[in-house]
Coordinates of C-alpha atoms and ligand atoms in Angstrom, one line a residue:
X541 CA -2.0 103.7 3.1
X542 CA -5.5 103.7 4.5
X543 CA -6.6 107.0 6.0
X544 CA -9.5 107.5 8.3
X545 CA -11.0 110.4 10.2
X546 CA -8.4 111.9 12.5
X547 CA -9.6 113.3 15.9
X548 CA -12.9 111.4 15.8
X549 CA -14.2 111.5 19.4
X550 CA -15.9 108.1 19.1
X551 CA -14.1 105.9 21.7
X552 CA -14.7 102.7 19.8
X553 CA -13.0 104.0 16.6
X554 CA -10.0 105.1 18.6
X555 CA -9.4 102.1 20.9
X556 CA -7.2 100.1 18.5
X557 CA -4.9 102.1 16.3
X558 CA -1.8 101.9 14.1
X559 CA -0.2 105.2 13.2
X560 CA 2.8 106.0 11.0
X561 CA 4.6 109.3 10.6
X562 CA 7.3 109.9 8.0
X563 CA 9.8 111.9 10.0
X564 CA 12.3 112.0 7.2
X565 CA 10.0 114.1 5.0
X566 CA 9.1 116.5 7.8
X567 CA 11.1 119.7 8.0
X568 CA 9.9 121.2 11.3
X569 CA 9.4 125.0 11.5
X570 CA 10.3 127.0 14.6
X571 CA 6.6 127.6 15.2
X572 CA 5.8 123.9 15.2
X573 CA 8.6 123.1 17.7
X574 CA 7.6 126.1 19.9
X575 CA 4.0 124.7 20.0
X576 CA 5.2 121.2 20.6
X577 CA 7.4 122.4 23.5
X578 CA 4.3 123.4 25.4
X579 CA 2.7 119.9 24.9
X580 CA 5.3 117.8 26.5
X581 CA 6.7 117.3 30.0
X582 CA 10.0 118.8 31.3
X583 CA 11.9 115.5 31.4
X584 CA 10.8 114.8 27.8
X585 CA 12.2 118.2 26.7
X586 CA 15.4 117.5 28.5
X587 CA 15.8 114.1 26.9
X588 CA 15.1 115.5 23.4
X589 CA 17.5 118.4 24.0
X590 CA 20.3 115.8 24.7
X591 CA 20.1 114.4 21.2
X592 CA 23.0 115.6 19.0
X593 CA 21.1 115.0 15.8
X594 CA 17.8 116.6 14.8
X595 CA 16.8 113.3 13.2
X596 CA 16.7 111.6 16.6
X597 CA 15.1 114.7 18.3
X598 CA 12.3 114.7 15.7
X599 CA 11.6 110.9 16.2
X600 CA 11.5 111.1 19.9
X601 CA 9.3 114.3 19.9
X602 CA 6.8 112.8 17.5
X603 CA 6.6 109.6 19.5
X604 CA 5.7 111.5 22.7
X605 CA 3.1 113.6 20.8
X606 CA 1.6 110.5 19.3
X607 CA 1.3 108.9 22.8
X608 CA -0.5 111.9 24.0
X609 CA -2.9 111.9 21.1
X610 CA -3.7 108.2 21.5
X611 CA -4.4 108.6 25.2
X612 CA -6.6 111.6 24.6
X613 CA -8.5 110.1 21.6
X614 CA -9.1 106.7 23.2
X615 CA -9.9 107.8 26.8
X616 CA -11.0 111.4 26.3
X617 CA -8.7 112.2 29.2
X618 CA -8.0 116.0 28.9
X619 CA -4.5 116.7 27.5
X620 CA -3.7 118.7 30.6
X621 CA -4.1 115.6 32.8
X622 CA -1.9 113.3 30.7
X623 CA 1.5 112.5 32.4
X624 CA 3.9 109.7 31.3
X625 CA 6.5 107.9 33.4
X626 CA 8.9 105.0 32.5
X627 CA 9.1 101.7 34.2
X628 CA 12.5 100.3 35.4
X629 CA 13.2 99.0 31.9
X630 CA 12.3 102.2 30.2
X631 CA 8.8 101.4 28.9
X632 CA 6.6 104.5 29.0
X633 CA 3.2 104.3 30.7
X634 CA 0.4 106.6 31.6
X635 CA 1.1 107.7 35.1
X636 CA -2.3 108.8 36.2
X637 CA -4.4 106.2 34.4
X638 CA -6.4 105.1 37.4
X639 CA -8.8 102.4 36.2
X640 CA -8.5 103.5 32.6
X641 CA -7.3 100.6 30.5
X642 CA -4.7 101.9 28.0
X643 CA -1.7 100.2 26.2
X644 CA 0.5 101.7 23.6
X645 CA 4.0 101.3 22.2
X646 CA 6.1 103.5 20.0
X647 CA 9.0 102.6 17.6
X648 CA 11.2 104.9 15.5
X649 CA 13.8 103.8 13.0
X650 CA 14.7 104.7 9.5
X651 CA 12.2 107.2 8.1
X652 CA 9.3 106.4 10.4
X653 CA 7.8 106.9 13.8
X654 CA 5.0 104.4 14.5
X655 CA 2.6 103.9 17.3
X656 CA 0.3 100.9 18.1
X657 CA -2.4 101.5 20.7
X658 CA -5.0 99.3 22.2
X659 CA -7.2 100.1 25.2
X660 CA -7.8 96.4 26.1
X661 CA -4.6 94.5 25.7
X662 CA -0.8 94.9 25.9
X663 CA 0.8 95.7 22.6
X664 CA 4.3 96.0 21.1
X665 CA 5.5 97.5 17.9
X666 CA 8.7 97.7 16.0
X667 CA 9.7 99.3 12.7
X668 CA 13.0 98.7 10.8
X669 CA 14.5 100.1 7.7
X670 CA 15.5 97.4 5.2
X671 CA 19.0 98.4 4.2
X672 CA 22.3 96.6 3.6
X673 CA 24.7 96.9 6.5
X674 CA 26.8 100.1 6.3
X675 CA 30.3 99.0 7.0
X676 CA 30.2 95.2 6.4
X677 CA 29.2 92.8 3.7
X678 CA 26.1 90.8 4.3
X679 CA 27.7 87.4 5.2
X680 CA 29.9 89.2 7.7
X681 CA 26.9 91.0 9.2
X682 CA 24.9 87.7 9.4
X683 CA 27.9 86.0 11.1
X684 CA 27.9 88.7 13.8
X685 CA 24.1 88.3 14.3
X686 CA 24.3 84.5 14.2
X687 CA 23.3 83.9 17.9
X688 CA 20.3 86.2 17.7
X689 CA 18.3 83.9 15.4
X690 CA 17.2 80.3 15.6
X691 CA 18.1 77.6 13.1
X692 CA 14.6 77.8 11.7
X693 CA 14.9 81.6 11.2
X694 CA 18.4 81.3 9.5
X695 CA 17.2 78.7 7.2
X696 CA 14.3 80.9 6.1
X697 CA 16.5 84.0 5.7
X698 CA 19.1 82.2 3.7
X699 CA 16.5 80.6 1.5
X700 CA 16.1 83.8 -0.4
X701 CA 18.1 84.1 -3.6
X702 CA 19.5 87.6 -3.3
X703 CA 21.3 89.4 -0.4
X704 CA 18.7 92.2 -0.5
X705 CA 15.8 89.7 -0.1
X706 CA 17.8 88.0 2.7
X707 CA 18.3 91.4 4.5
X708 CA 14.5 92.1 4.0
X709 CA 13.7 88.8 5.7
X710 CA 16.3 89.4 8.4
X711 CA 14.7 92.8 9.3
X712 CA 11.2 91.3 9.2
X713 CA 12.3 88.7 11.8
X714 CA 14.0 91.5 13.8
X715 CA 10.8 93.5 13.9
X716 CA 8.9 90.4 15.1
X717 CA 11.3 89.7 17.9
X718 CA 11.3 93.4 19.0
X719 CA 7.6 93.7 18.9
X720 CA 7.3 90.7 21.2
X721 CA 10.0 91.8 23.8
X722 CA 8.6 95.3 23.7
X723 CA 5.1 94.0 24.3
X724 CA 6.1 92.2 27.5
X725 CA 8.4 95.2 28.3
X726 CA 11.6 93.2 28.8
X727 CA 13.5 94.8 26.0
X728 CA 16.5 92.9 24.6
X729 CA 17.4 91.3 27.8
X730 CA 16.7 87.7 26.9
X731 CA 18.5 85.3 24.3
X732 CA 16.7 86.3 21.1
X733 CA 17.3 83.0 19.4
X734 CA 14.9 81.4 22.0
X735 CA 12.1 83.7 20.6
X736 CA 11.8 82.2 17.2
X737 CA 9.3 82.9 14.3
X738 CA 7.9 80.8 11.5
X739 CA 6.8 83.1 8.7
X740 CA 4.6 82.0 5.9
X741 CA 3.0 84.8 3.7
X742 CA 5.3 87.3 2.1
X743 CA 5.0 91.0 3.1
X744 CA 3.6 93.5 0.7
X745 CA 3.0 97.3 0.9
X746 CA -0.7 97.8 1.8
X747 CA -1.3 94.2 2.9
X748 CA -1.3 93.0 6.5
X749 CA 0.0 89.5 7.2
X750 CA -1.1 87.7 10.4
X751 CA -0.2 84.1 9.9
X752 CA 3.3 84.2 11.5
X753 CA 3.7 81.8 14.4
X754 CA 5.8 82.3 17.5
X755 CA 7.9 79.7 19.4
X756 CA 9.4 80.4 22.7
X757 CA 12.0 77.8 23.9
X758 CA 10.7 75.6 21.0
X759 CA 7.1 75.8 22.3
X760 CA 4.4 77.1 20.0
X761 CA 2.6 80.1 21.5
X762 CA -0.7 79.9 19.7
X763 CA -2.2 82.8 21.6
X764 CA 0.2 85.4 20.2
X765 CA -0.8 87.2 17.0
X766 CA 1.5 89.3 14.9
X767 CA 0.3 91.9 12.3
X768 CA 3.1 92.6 9.8
X769 CA 3.3 94.8 6.8
X770 CA 5.6 97.1 4.8
X771 CA 5.0 100.8 5.2
X772 CA 6.9 101.3 2.0
X773 CA 9.3 99.0 0.1
X774 CA 12.1 99.9 2.6
X775 CA 10.3 99.7 6.0
X776 CA 9.0 96.6 7.7
X777 CA 6.8 96.9 10.8
X778 CA 5.3 94.3 13.2
X779 CA 2.7 94.6 16.0
X780 CA 2.3 91.9 18.6
X781 CA -0.6 91.1 21.0
X782 CA -2.2 88.1 22.6
X783 CA -5.4 86.8 21.0
X784 CA -7.4 83.7 20.9
X785 CA -6.9 82.5 17.3
X786 CA -10.5 81.2 17.1
X787 CA -11.8 84.7 17.5
X788 CA -11.5 86.3 14.0
X789 CA -10.7 90.0 14.0
X790 CA -9.7 92.2 11.1
X791 CA -6.1 93.4 11.0
X792 CA -5.8 97.1 11.8
X793 CA -4.5 99.3 8.9
X794 CA -2.0 102.1 9.4
X795 CA -3.1 105.7 9.3
X796 CA -0.5 108.0 7.9
X797 CA -0.5 111.1 10.1
X798 CA 0.9 114.6 9.5
X799 CA 2.3 116.9 12.2
X800 CA -0.9 118.8 12.1
X801 CA -3.0 115.6 12.6
X802 CA -0.9 114.7 15.6
X803 CA -1.3 118.0 17.5
X804 CA -4.7 119.1 16.2
X805 CA -6.5 118.8 19.5
X806 CA -3.4 119.1 21.8
X807 CA -3.6 121.5 24.7
X808 CA -0.5 123.1 26.4
X809 CA 0.9 121.8 29.7
X810 CA 3.3 124.6 30.0
X811 CA 4.4 127.8 28.2
X812 CA 6.2 127.5 24.9
X813 CA 9.9 127.1 25.4
X814 CA 11.9 129.3 23.0
X815 CA 15.3 127.9 24.2
X816 CA 14.2 124.4 23.6
X817 CA 12.8 125.3 20.1
X818 CA 15.9 127.2 18.9
X819 CA 18.2 124.4 20.2
X820 CA 16.0 121.8 18.4
X821 CA 16.0 123.7 15.1
X822 CA 19.8 124.3 15.2
X823 CA 20.7 120.6 15.6
X824 CA 22.7 119.1 12.9
X825 CA 21.5 116.2 10.6
X826 CA 23.1 112.8 10.3
X827 CA 25.2 112.3 7.3
X828 CA 24.2 109.2 5.5
Ligands
LIG673 C1 13.4 98.9 24.6 C2 14.2 98.5 23.4 C3 13.6 97.1 22.9 C4 13.9 99.5 22.3 O1 14.3 99.1 21.0 P1 14.8 100.0 19.8 O2 14.6 99.2 18.6 O3 16.1 100.6 20.1 O4 13.9 101.2 19.8 P2 12.4 101.5 19.2 O5 12.5 102.7 18.4 O6 11.8 100.3 18.6 O7 11.6 101.8 20.5 C5 11.9 102.9 21.3 C6 10.7 103.2 22.1 O8 10.1 102.1 22.8 C7 9.6 102.5 24.0 N1 10.4 101.7 25.0 C8 11.5 102.0 25.8 N2 11.8 101.0 26.6 C9 10.9 100.0 26.3 C10 10.7 98.7 26.9 N3 11.5 98.2 27.8 N4 9.7 98.0 26.4 C11 8.9 98.5 25.5 N5 9.0 99.7 24.9 C12 10.0 100.4 25.3 C13 9.9 104.0 24.2 O9 8.7 104.7 23.8 C14 11.0 104.2 23.2 O10 10.9 105.5 22.6 P3 11.9 106.7 23.3 O11 13.2 106.1 23.2 O12 11.7 107.8 22.4 O13 11.4 106.8 24.6 C15 15.7 98.3 23.6 O14 16.2 99.6 23.8 C16 16.0 97.5 24.8 O15 16.0 96.3 24.8 N6 16.5 98.1 25.9 C17 16.8 97.4 27.1 C18 15.8 97.8 28.2 C19 16.4 97.4 29.5 O16 16.1 96.3 29.9 N7 17.1 98.3 30.1 C20 17.6 98.0 31.4 C21 17.3 99.0 32.4 S1 17.8 100.6 31.9

């Protein structure tokens, strides 16, 4: 993965980012969680505390810390002034943005937490782990998901010769759909087969593909661009935004962040919360 200077205060460098954090390989220490507890809002702590599993608590916490880092890096708003709220469909936004243009979206699934941020335009992101269904065989799983995909999409998915490749294409399409509905903030409240994708280039780790086309109700939406890649051979990710296709821009590579990268410049909002930290650390892990 490409890596660039973290914490650079140059606004231009920080205005359009893609970040990835491997939550699965992070074993948080009590000190890290204590510090993190001082960087987030009370309602965020309450939500994280309600998770049964540490896996979910970690992903949610990292997502919130990444949002703060992006807002701070891209706008230079002091950490102490950053407050998030959610709209009526659950999408987080910067509460006290004023005239500051800022757009970001987080996704967490499988091993990763990812953030896409752009100061100028709405953005949506989704990451999915590519894995066979847990309690079903692949044809049964596809039968259940039949109505979520268009004829065009099913014919592409089923064109692959092995079930693993079909599942990989399925999750690629799923990321595309989610990145679109998350961009416009509606979530999965619309018939997903009406949001249909035509994919061309194959995904590869380290390569960003941006020739996928979107059809909504069978109408080509040329002004929507999707940047897709594999974070590793088991995680697909897609980012969506609107863009004039005649304006050529370079796809944005992912920076792989560590916990220290994410909190390097963070400033406390409140005192560290020992109860939150010990509850967090004592949560059980999902059994796979
Ligand atoms: C939003 C939604 C698409 C998330 O999909 P998902 O694959 O389960 O989750 P992801 O990991 O990709 O994304 C979750 C993150 O997206 C963001 N998010 C939440 N709601 C969102 C929305 N409506 N649009 C965009 N982003 C949203 C949050 O940062 C969230 O992280 P958090 O749960 O730690 O706060 C899905 O939950 C959904 O469709 N919900 C329905 C929303 C709705 O209409 N609710 C009715 C009113 S409650």
